[in-house]
Short mmCIF file of C-alpha atoms and ligand atoms in Angstrom, two decimals:
data_model
loop_
_atom_site.label_atom_id
_atom_site.label_comp_id
_atom_site.label_asym_id
_atom_site.label_seq_id
_atom_site.Cartn_x
_atom_site.Cartn_y
_atom_site.Cartn_z
CA MET H 22 87.95 74.09 122.93
CA GLU H 23 86.75 75.34 119.85
CA PRO H 24 83.52 77.69 119.34
CA GLY H 25 80.16 76.18 119.31
CA GLN H 26 81.37 73.14 121.30
CA PRO H 27 78.93 72.31 123.99
CA GLY H 28 80.77 73.67 127.76
CA ASP H 29 82.35 76.59 125.63
CA ARG H 30 81.06 79.73 127.09
CA GLY H 31 83.62 82.18 126.89
CA PRO H 32 83.37 85.53 128.12
CA GLY H 33 80.22 87.47 126.82
CA PRO H 34 77.84 86.22 124.59
CA SER H 35 78.49 84.30 120.96
CA ILE H 36 76.42 83.00 118.80
CA ALA H 37 78.04 79.98 117.92
CA TRP H 38 77.33 78.28 120.70
CA LEU H 39 73.44 78.59 119.72
CA SER H 40 72.09 74.97 118.48
CA VAL H 41 68.68 74.02 118.60
CA PRO H 42 67.35 69.82 118.48
CA ASP H 43 65.95 69.07 115.66
CA GLY H 44 65.68 72.42 113.32
CA GLU H 45 68.62 74.59 112.05
CA VAL H 46 71.12 77.64 112.77
CA VAL H 47 71.65 79.88 109.96
CA ARG H 48 74.11 82.22 109.67
CA ASP H 49 75.07 82.44 106.00
CA GLU H 50 75.19 86.11 104.91
CA ALA H 51 72.07 86.10 102.32
CA THR H 52 69.83 84.51 105.15
CA LEU H 53 71.08 87.49 107.59
CA ALA H 54 70.45 89.83 104.97
CA PHE H 55 67.53 88.46 104.06
CA ALA H 56 66.49 88.72 107.51
CA ALA H 57 66.95 92.53 108.02
CA GLN H 58 64.60 93.32 105.12
CA ASP H 59 60.87 93.64 104.56
CA PHE H 60 58.03 95.13 102.43
CA GLY H 61 59.53 98.50 104.21
CA HIS H 62 62.57 98.13 103.07
CA LEU H 63 63.73 101.72 105.50
CA VAL H 64 64.95 99.65 108.35
CA HIS H 65 67.79 96.71 107.80
CA ARG H 66 69.12 94.68 111.67
CA ARG H 67 71.37 91.93 110.46
CA PRO H 68 70.54 89.39 113.26
CA ALA H 69 73.16 87.63 114.14
CA ALA H 70 71.12 84.32 113.42
CA VAL H 71 68.11 82.37 111.47
CA VAL H 72 66.73 79.57 112.88
CA ARG H 73 64.43 77.92 111.24
CA PRO H 74 62.38 75.83 113.85
CA VAL H 75 60.74 72.25 112.93
CA SER H 76 59.53 71.92 116.73
CA LEU H 77 58.34 73.61 119.91
CA ALA H 78 61.60 72.01 121.54
CA ASP H 79 63.57 73.93 119.05
CA LEU H 80 61.49 77.42 120.04
CA THR H 81 62.37 76.20 123.85
CA ALA H 82 66.29 76.31 123.13
CA VAL H 83 65.97 79.42 121.79
CA MET H 84 64.45 81.11 123.81
CA THR H 85 66.77 79.57 126.94
CA PHE H 86 69.79 80.31 124.55
CA ALA H 87 68.67 83.93 124.17
CA GLY H 88 67.76 84.54 128.10
CA GLU H 89 70.98 83.54 128.85
CA HIS H 90 73.60 85.53 126.42
CA GLY H 91 70.72 88.46 126.75
CA LEU H 92 70.39 88.43 122.99
CA PRO H 93 66.98 89.71 121.57
CA VAL H 94 64.08 87.14 119.52
CA SER H 95 61.37 87.73 116.98
CA ALA H 96 59.36 85.71 114.90
CA ARG H 97 59.12 86.26 111.31
CA GLY H 98 56.14 85.52 109.92
CA ALA H 99 55.90 87.13 105.89
CA GLY H 100 57.96 90.30 106.41
CA HIS H 101 55.58 92.12 105.34
CA SER H 102 55.75 94.70 108.45
CA PRO H 103 56.72 98.13 107.28
CA PHE H 104 59.51 99.37 109.46
CA GLY H 105 61.55 96.13 110.95
CA GLN H 106 59.40 95.53 113.82
CA GLU H 107 60.55 91.65 112.91
CA GLN H 108 64.35 92.43 112.92
CA ALA H 109 66.04 91.57 115.51
CA GLU H 110 69.80 93.51 115.59
CA GLY H 111 72.68 91.37 116.75
CA GLY H 112 69.86 89.06 118.28
CA ILE H 113 68.01 85.42 117.34
CA VAL H 114 65.36 85.60 114.16
CA LEU H 115 62.43 82.96 114.45
CA ASP H 116 61.64 81.66 110.41
CA MET H 117 58.10 80.99 111.79
CA ARG H 118 57.44 79.53 108.10
CA THR H 119 59.89 76.05 108.43
CA MET H 120 57.61 74.88 111.28
CA PRO H 121 55.05 72.08 110.61
CA THR H 122 52.15 73.14 108.78
CA VAL H 123 49.52 71.50 111.07
CA ARG H 124 46.22 72.69 108.97
CA GLU H 125 42.15 71.11 110.09
CA VAL H 126 39.39 71.51 110.08
CA ASP H 127 37.06 71.28 113.16
CA GLY H 128 33.46 71.37 113.37
CA GLU H 129 33.35 74.82 112.73
CA THR H 130 36.94 75.39 114.21
CA ALA H 131 40.28 75.49 112.13
CA VAL H 132 43.28 74.32 113.37
CA VAL H 133 46.17 76.31 112.41
CA ASP H 134 50.04 76.97 112.30
CA ALA H 135 51.20 80.67 113.18
CA GLY H 136 53.18 80.33 109.88
CA ALA H 137 49.71 79.39 107.70
CA HIS H 138 48.99 82.72 105.87
CA TRP H 139 45.96 83.39 105.62
CA ARG H 140 45.52 82.34 101.81
CA GLU H 141 46.66 78.78 102.38
CA VAL H 142 44.00 78.87 105.94
CA LEU H 143 40.98 79.54 103.36
CA ASP H 144 42.31 77.11 101.37
CA LEU H 145 41.91 74.49 103.70
CA THR H 146 38.88 75.93 105.23
CA LEU H 147 36.59 76.67 102.11
CA PRO H 148 36.34 73.12 100.94
CA HIS H 149 34.50 72.45 103.68
CA GLY H 150 32.49 76.35 102.88
CA LEU H 151 33.35 77.73 106.05
CA THR H 152 35.88 81.17 106.29
CA PRO H 153 37.20 83.42 109.01
CA PRO H 154 34.48 85.86 109.34
CA VAL H 155 37.43 88.50 108.61
CA LEU H 156 40.16 89.10 106.24
CA THR H 157 42.67 91.45 106.11
CA ASP H 158 42.81 92.67 102.23
CA TYR H 159 45.90 91.12 101.34
CA LEU H 160 45.49 87.16 101.77
CA GLU H 161 50.01 86.78 102.02
CA LEU H 162 50.30 87.41 105.56
CA THR H 163 50.90 84.79 108.44
CA VAL H 164 48.35 84.57 110.87
CA GLY H 165 50.80 84.72 113.60
CA GLY H 166 52.10 88.41 112.15
CA THR H 167 48.07 89.50 112.13
CA LEU H 168 47.05 88.07 115.51
CA VAL H 169 49.84 90.36 117.29
CA VAL H 170 48.44 94.08 115.43
CA GLY H 171 44.84 93.04 114.88
CA GLY H 172 44.46 91.47 111.64
CA ILE H 173 41.84 94.45 110.21
CA GLY H 174 39.27 94.43 107.20
CA GLY H 175 36.38 95.65 105.70
CA ALA H 176 34.38 93.08 107.59
CA ALA H 177 36.17 94.53 110.79
CA HIS H 178 32.47 96.56 111.22
CA HIS H 179 30.48 93.41 111.86
CA HIS H 180 32.92 90.65 113.11
CA GLY H 181 35.60 92.98 115.17
CA THR H 182 39.78 92.12 114.05
CA GLN H 183 41.45 88.71 113.56
CA THR H 184 42.03 88.18 116.74
CA ASP H 185 38.38 89.12 118.31
CA ASN H 186 37.85 85.95 116.17
CA VAL H 187 40.38 82.95 117.38
CA LEU H 188 39.55 80.77 119.78
CA GLU H 189 42.76 79.58 121.50
CA LEU H 190 46.26 80.20 120.58
CA GLU H 191 49.40 77.98 121.97
CA VAL H 192 52.59 80.19 122.36
CA VAL H 193 56.21 79.20 123.85
CA THR H 194 57.46 81.71 125.63
CA GLY H 195 60.44 83.94 126.53
CA THR H 196 61.33 81.86 129.29
CA GLY H 197 60.71 78.76 126.90
CA GLU H 198 57.22 77.62 128.60
CA VAL H 199 54.76 75.83 125.95
CA VAL H 200 51.47 77.31 127.30
CA THR H 201 47.84 76.62 125.59
CA CYS H 202 45.66 79.51 126.78
CA GLY H 203 42.23 80.81 125.76
CA PRO H 204 39.35 83.70 126.79
CA GLY H 205 39.58 84.19 130.46
CA SER H 206 43.60 83.53 130.44
CA ASP H 207 45.92 87.40 130.84
CA LEU H 208 48.68 85.50 128.16
CA PHE H 209 45.85 85.54 125.72
CA ASP H 210 45.06 88.94 126.70
CA ALA H 211 48.48 90.05 126.30
CA VAL H 212 49.20 88.21 122.85
CA ARG H 213 46.03 89.20 120.58
CA GLY H 214 47.03 92.95 119.41
CA GLY H 215 49.86 92.39 122.29
CA LEU H 216 53.16 93.20 119.87
CA GLY H 217 54.62 89.80 120.03
CA LEU H 218 55.61 90.66 123.73
CA CYS H 219 55.22 88.27 125.52
CA GLY H 220 55.91 85.14 123.40
CA VAL H 221 55.59 83.35 120.49
CA ILE H 222 52.18 81.79 118.50
CA THR H 223 52.70 78.79 117.21
CA LYS H 224 49.01 77.15 116.81
CA ALA H 225 45.70 79.15 116.51
CA ARG H 226 42.35 77.79 116.72
CA LEU H 227 40.40 80.25 114.45
CA ARG H 228 36.44 81.02 114.62
CA LEU H 229 34.50 79.97 111.55
CA VAL H 230 31.42 80.82 109.72
CA PRO H 231 29.68 79.78 106.41
CA ALA H 232 31.24 81.43 103.03
CA PRO H 233 29.47 82.45 101.22
CA PRO H 234 29.09 81.48 97.28
CA THR H 235 29.72 84.71 95.70
CA ALA H 236 30.05 88.74 96.30
CA ARG H 237 29.37 91.57 94.54
CA ARG H 238 31.39 94.58 94.85
CA TRP H 239 29.87 98.29 94.36
CA LYS H 240 32.64 101.27 93.96
CA LEU H 241 30.71 104.32 94.68
CA TYR H 242 31.95 107.47 93.95
CA TYR H 243 31.75 110.55 95.72
CA ARG H 244 33.53 113.86 94.68
CA SER H 245 32.35 115.38 98.22
CA LEU H 246 34.17 114.26 101.29
CA ASP H 247 31.37 114.86 103.89
CA THR H 248 28.68 113.73 101.36
CA PHE H 249 30.81 110.06 101.14
CA LEU H 250 31.48 110.32 104.94
CA ALA H 251 27.61 110.87 105.86
CA ASP H 252 27.40 108.24 103.63
CA GLN H 253 30.19 105.42 105.27
CA ARG H 254 27.93 106.51 108.29
CA THR H 255 24.71 105.68 107.51
CA VAL H 256 25.64 101.87 106.63
CA VAL H 257 27.75 101.69 108.88
CA ARG H 258 25.21 101.66 111.29
CA ASP H 259 22.81 99.90 109.19
CA GLY H 260 25.10 97.51 108.55
CA ARG H 261 23.32 96.58 105.54
CA PHE H 262 26.64 95.14 104.14
CA ASP H 263 28.93 92.72 104.71
CA TYR H 264 31.83 94.57 104.17
CA LEU H 265 33.63 98.42 104.28
CA GLU H 266 36.30 99.73 102.47
CA GLY H 267 36.68 103.25 101.28
CA GLN H 268 39.34 104.74 99.99
CA LEU H 269 40.28 108.48 98.44
CA LEU H 270 41.34 108.65 94.99
CA LEU H 271 43.76 111.78 94.28
CA ASP H 272 44.10 113.08 90.60
CA GLU H 273 45.92 115.32 88.53
CA GLY H 274 45.34 117.50 91.77
CA GLU H 275 41.81 116.79 92.64
CA TRP H 276 40.48 114.59 94.80
CA THR H 277 37.23 112.13 94.91
CA TYR H 278 36.14 109.95 97.58
CA LEU H 279 35.52 105.54 96.94
CA LEU H 280 32.85 103.60 98.87
CA GLU H 281 33.71 100.17 98.55
CA ALA H 282 30.54 98.48 99.60
CA VAL H 283 30.59 94.31 99.12
CA THR H 284 27.57 92.35 99.51
CA TYR H 285 27.31 88.11 100.04
CA SER H 286 23.21 88.31 99.53
CA THR H 287 21.92 92.16 98.04
CA ALA H 288 21.13 95.44 99.19
CA SER H 289 20.26 98.21 98.54
CA LEU H 290 21.44 101.56 97.78
CA ASP H 291 18.57 103.72 97.17
CA ASP H 292 19.52 106.55 100.12
CA LEU H 293 23.34 106.82 99.36
CA ARG H 294 24.23 109.76 97.33
CA PHE H 295 27.32 108.42 95.22
CA GLU H 296 27.59 110.43 91.89
CA ARG H 297 28.23 107.48 90.20
CA MET H 298 28.64 103.82 90.34
CA GLU H 299 30.45 100.68 89.31
CA VAL H 300 29.55 96.77 90.31
CA GLU H 301 31.54 93.59 89.96
CA ASP H 302 29.94 89.93 90.33
CA SER H 303 33.04 87.59 91.74
CA THR H 304 33.17 84.11 93.37
CA TYR H 305 33.53 84.57 97.92
CA PHE H 306 37.51 83.56 96.60
CA ASP H 307 38.36 85.38 93.89
CA PHE H 308 37.03 88.60 95.82
CA LEU H 309 39.41 88.23 99.07
CA ASN H 310 42.27 87.54 97.07
CA ARG H 311 41.78 90.61 95.05
CA MET H 312 44.97 92.02 95.57
CA ALA H 313 46.78 89.40 93.91
CA GLU H 314 46.35 91.07 90.32
CA GLY H 315 47.30 94.04 91.93
CA GLU H 316 50.32 92.42 92.76
CA ALA H 317 51.87 90.95 90.27
CA ALA H 318 52.32 94.00 88.39
CA LEU H 319 53.12 96.20 91.38
CA ARG H 320 56.08 93.12 91.47
CA ALA H 321 56.93 93.29 87.34
CA GLU H 322 56.56 97.18 87.19
CA GLY H 323 59.11 96.87 90.64
CA SER H 324 57.61 99.53 93.17
CA TRP H 325 56.03 96.32 95.36
CA PHE H 326 60.36 96.00 96.30
CA HIS H 327 60.75 100.03 96.91
CA PRO H 328 60.12 101.55 100.15
CA HIS H 329 56.39 101.72 102.06
CA PRO H 330 56.42 104.34 105.14
CA TRP H 331 52.61 103.14 105.44
CA LEU H 332 51.21 104.24 108.20
CA ASN H 333 47.93 103.43 109.54
CA VAL H 334 45.80 105.41 112.24
CA PHE H 335 42.30 105.12 113.93
CA LEU H 336 40.79 109.03 114.56
CA PRO H 337 37.64 109.45 116.48
CA ASP H 338 34.52 110.19 114.00
CA GLU H 339 34.21 113.66 116.20
CA VAL H 340 37.62 114.91 114.27
CA VAL H 341 37.69 112.83 110.62
CA GLY H 342 36.17 115.20 108.54
CA ARG H 343 38.42 118.32 109.54
CA VAL H 344 41.75 115.93 109.86
CA VAL H 345 40.70 114.00 107.08
CA ALA H 346 40.55 117.45 105.33
CA ASP H 347 43.65 118.70 106.21
CA THR H 348 45.26 115.95 105.73
CA LEU H 349 44.56 116.10 102.13
CA ALA H 350 44.95 119.43 101.79
CA THR H 351 48.59 118.90 102.17
CA THR H 352 49.25 116.05 100.29
CA ARG H 353 50.57 115.86 96.80
CA ARG H 354 51.09 112.90 95.06
CA GLU H 355 54.61 113.43 95.81
CA ASP H 356 54.23 112.09 99.08
CA LEU H 357 52.13 109.36 98.03
CA GLY H 358 54.02 107.95 95.52
CA GLY H 359 53.02 107.30 92.22
CA THR H 360 51.45 103.77 93.52
CA GLY H 361 50.78 105.14 97.16
CA LEU H 362 46.78 104.75 97.78
CA VAL H 363 44.83 106.77 100.65
CA MET H 364 42.01 104.05 102.68
CA LEU H 365 39.43 105.49 105.31
CA TYR H 366 36.78 103.66 106.56
CA PRO H 367 34.61 103.60 109.84
CA VAL H 368 34.20 100.04 112.52
CA ARG H 369 31.67 100.20 115.12
CA ALA H 370 33.11 101.00 118.32
CA SER H 371 31.48 97.47 119.18
CA ALA H 372 33.02 95.34 117.40
CA LEU H 373 36.09 95.53 118.79
CA ASN H 374 36.65 93.52 122.12
CA THR H 375 40.27 92.53 121.43
CA PRO H 376 41.97 94.37 125.28
CA LEU H 377 45.04 95.41 123.63
CA LEU H 378 43.37 96.84 120.54
CA ARG H 379 43.56 100.68 120.96
CA VAL H 380 41.41 102.43 119.32
CA PRO H 381 39.78 105.89 120.06
CA ALA H 382 36.33 106.59 122.81
CA GLY H 383 32.45 106.32 121.09
CA GLU H 384 30.84 105.00 118.51
CA LEU H 385 32.38 104.65 115.45
CA VAL H 386 36.09 104.50 114.46
CA TRP H 387 37.88 105.50 111.55
CA LEU H 388 40.69 103.62 109.87
CA PHE H 389 42.97 106.12 107.97
CA SER H 390 45.76 104.55 106.38
CA LEU H 391 48.10 106.66 103.63
CA LEU H 392 50.05 103.90 102.14
CA ARG H 393 53.32 105.51 100.48
CA THR H 394 55.74 104.19 97.72
CA GLY H 395 59.29 105.82 98.43
CA LYS H 396 62.22 105.72 96.43
CA PRO H 397 64.68 102.95 96.43
CA ALA H 398 68.42 104.37 97.60
CA ASP H 399 66.52 107.98 98.38
CA PRO H 400 67.01 107.64 102.27
CA ILE H 401 66.34 111.88 102.61
CA GLU H 402 63.13 111.42 100.65
CA ASN H 403 62.10 108.69 102.38
CA ALA H 404 63.73 110.41 105.32
CA ARG H 405 60.68 113.25 104.71
CA LEU H 406 57.39 111.13 103.93
CA THR H 407 58.67 109.41 107.80
CA THR H 408 58.59 112.71 109.22
CA LEU H 409 54.90 113.11 106.83
CA ASN H 410 53.83 110.12 109.10
CA ILE H 411 55.64 111.07 113.20
CA ARG H 412 53.26 115.33 111.91
CA LEU H 413 49.77 112.59 111.70
CA TYR H 414 50.67 110.65 114.27
CA GLN H 415 51.04 113.92 116.40
CA GLN H 416 47.73 115.08 114.91
CA ALA H 417 45.79 112.10 115.35
CA LYS H 418 47.51 111.59 118.74
CA ALA H 419 46.45 115.09 120.03
CA LEU H 420 42.69 114.78 118.78
CA GLY H 421 42.42 111.34 120.69
CA GLY H 422 43.21 109.12 117.59
CA THR H 423 45.38 106.14 118.23
CA VAL H 424 47.45 103.66 116.03
CA TYR H 425 47.10 100.89 114.15
CA PRO H 426 50.72 99.33 115.17
CA SER H 427 51.60 99.01 111.31
CA ASN H 428 53.73 101.74 110.74
CA SER H 429 56.51 103.30 109.07
CA LEU H 430 56.53 105.49 112.41
CA PRO H 431 59.78 105.92 115.06
CA MET H 432 58.09 105.27 119.17
CA THR H 433 59.31 105.57 121.93
CA PRO H 434 58.29 103.77 125.02
CA ALA H 435 57.05 106.58 125.78
CA ASP H 436 54.68 107.05 122.97
CA TRP H 437 54.09 103.09 123.50
CA ALA H 438 53.01 103.84 127.29
CA ASP H 439 50.21 106.40 125.68
CA GLN H 440 49.23 103.56 122.83
CA PHE H 441 48.59 100.77 125.30
CA GLY H 442 46.51 104.03 127.68
CA PRO H 443 44.88 102.01 130.76
CA VAL H 444 46.18 98.82 129.49
CA TRP H 445 49.87 99.75 129.51
CA ASP H 446 49.50 98.61 133.37
CA ALA H 447 48.94 94.89 132.22
CA LEU H 448 50.70 95.00 129.53
CA THR H 449 53.76 95.35 130.91
CA THR H 450 52.83 93.24 134.23
CA ALA H 451 52.18 89.68 132.01
CA ARG H 452 55.58 90.91 129.57
CA HIS H 453 57.72 90.78 133.26
CA LEU H 454 55.82 87.64 134.17
CA HIS H 455 56.37 85.52 130.50
CA ASP H 456 59.54 87.55 129.58
CA PRO H 457 61.84 87.94 132.03
CA HIS H 458 65.26 88.58 130.37
CA THR H 459 63.24 90.45 127.93
CA LEU H 460 63.87 88.56 124.40
CA PHE H 461 60.70 90.40 122.54
CA GLY H 462 59.90 94.16 121.22
CA SER H 463 63.22 94.54 119.63
CA GLY H 464 61.70 95.33 116.67
CA ASN H 465 58.96 98.05 118.29
CA SER H 466 61.92 99.60 119.63
CA LEU H 467 59.97 98.19 122.92
CA ARG H 468 63.70 96.58 124.17
CA PRO H 469 66.98 98.14 124.56
CA PRO H 470 69.49 97.51 121.33
CA PRO H 471 72.15 93.93 123.09
CA PRO H 472 75.36 95.54 124.07
C1 FAD S 2 50.22 94.79 101.33
C2 FAD S 2 50.03 94.13 102.56
C3 FAD S 2 48.25 95.02 103.13
C4 FAD S 2 47.78 94.96 104.40
N1 FAD S 2 46.52 95.15 104.33
C5 FAD S 2 46.40 94.72 105.65
C6 FAD S 2 45.44 94.72 106.05
O1 FAD S 2 44.11 94.20 105.73
N2 FAD S 2 45.06 94.67 107.39
C7 FAD S 2 45.63 94.07 108.52
O2 FAD S 2 45.49 94.19 109.61
N3 FAD S 2 46.94 94.55 108.38
C8 FAD S 2 47.39 94.69 106.78
N4 FAD S 2 48.68 94.64 106.30
C9 FAD S 2 49.86 94.52 107.94
C10 FAD S 2 49.83 93.36 108.24
O3 FAD S 2 48.69 92.65 109.07
C11 FAD S 2 51.13 93.48 109.20
O4 FAD S 2 52.41 94.55 109.27
C12 FAD S 2 50.85 92.03 109.74
O5 FAD S 2 52.06 92.28 111.13
C13 FAD S 2 51.92 91.47 108.91
O6 FAD S 2 51.99 89.85 109.26
P1 FAD S 2 53.69 89.26 108.62
O7 FAD S 2 53.35 87.35 108.71
O8 FAD S 2 54.27 89.54 107.88
O9 FAD S 2 54.16 89.48 109.62
P2 FAD S 2 55.97 89.90 109.94
O10 FAD S 2 56.26 91.14 109.66
O11 FAD S 2 57.43 88.72 109.74
O12 FAD S 2 55.78 90.11 111.40
C14 FAD S 2 55.08 91.12 111.99
C15 FAD S 2 54.87 91.39 113.50
O13 FAD S 2 54.61 89.94 114.47
C16 FAD S 2 55.63 89.65 114.79
N5 FAD S 2 55.31 87.87 114.65
C17 FAD S 2 55.24 87.92 113.70
N6 FAD S 2 54.76 85.85 114.07
C18 FAD S 2 54.41 86.04 115.08
C19 FAD S 2 54.07 84.86 116.01
N7 FAD S 2 54.26 83.29 115.44
N8 FAD S 2 54.57 85.35 117.24
C20 FAD S 2 54.65 86.02 117.44
N9 FAD S 2 54.81 87.17 117.04
C21 FAD S 2 55.08 87.10 115.61
C22 FAD S 2 56.74 90.06 114.36
O14 FAD S 2 57.95 89.13 115.01
C23 FAD S 2 56.50 91.10 114.05
O15 FAD S 2 56.31 92.27 115.35
C24 FAD S 2 49.28 94.97 105.28
C25 FAD S 2 50.50 94.74 105.01
C26 FAD S 2 50.58 94.61 103.64
C27 FAD S 2 52.83 94.56 102.89
#
């Protein structure tokens, strides 16, 4: 009997026996190398196979096979993770972009396949005059990829994260069962923000709101960190802007602070203490798609393809000034890389209602992001930047901070237990129930590697 023939189980697991009823199992070198890459370019874990599923039966077949053979499974959306989160060493990567598209607007909701990019969701909803209430800054991320981490953006202070605006999910669990779940279900709460530990999302029903036609975007510049933070607190509390973010800009050794505020109607700036401002009007879609031009430029100059040792932490309001000032005082241009960015913006914690999205206690929480660009072919420098992430993570954690879980940061199971805190036990219980063979979690170091 040849390997690959039904019935040939031989000694030990062999990926050659994997087959799916409708889609494709791919094992050529180029495809495996592609699945061992991501936006981070820091971690490269080669799978044994990539499956291009086209049906739920394909996913069930993969779960059954992987369970029998003790192989890790990871879903891959757009592959924009920073640290191998969508990779599966020696296991099976599911390319969720090959699942058939399901894209329908139904009243004030949309049903979409999990492999849809958020830009494709907008292509569907905007002709109906509707939009998801919260979008990430970059639209070429998949619905499944952001729903397992949260999905945060400048509208989160009003509407929460993308996980707060999903009404129903279709999930294929680690047992191969296809489950439709919604509010009140343990699986729904274990999948939203749950790092993909209980199953693969195949479809999502999303809440929509009326889409505004235009957006007015202000860039308000500050020289004082304290004044910038005070104005951000004022505007996040009174909710005068529809969208609120912020950047910390380093120019020739000096930091300036940029409050980015957008309104879809009108808003007053009279009481704000910025030093100068810029204003720009655009269509709503052009505002949402504002990263497209920057992406094209970074692709053209090459740094889009460089390593990205990124760190996103949530800080409590009481310590944000201190942690940010300390971090900026010790951050030089080479610690960010030529095209690296620092972002900082507050969110009202009361808007965040996803049980697994862990944020510090208090009325306001701050997303602090060091979006560093590393150097290709310089593992020592990239390890140095990752070490800076570890230090800031430890400092933030000691002061009550948490992570936004899309980071270039080695985390142990004990770190994850600290991160999830009071909901760790519920997540672990759900995981045992829905993924009894521990297929998922290898990309976040929450599964032992295969033998
Ligand atoms: C340029 C850029 C800008 C970004 N901006 C933002 C932002 O503004 N806000 C924000 O919140 N995040 C942002 N992110 C981070 C991003 O949301 C996360 O890294 C996200 O997980 C990536 O989605 P993806 O589709 O690329 O998924 P992948 O990188 O392919 O996968 C990410 C994780 O999701 C899992 N996964 C993927 N699909 C599924 C599925 N269908 N079912 C179950 N699990 C699945 C993977 O196994 C993996 O663990 C940004 C990232 C980049 C590169």
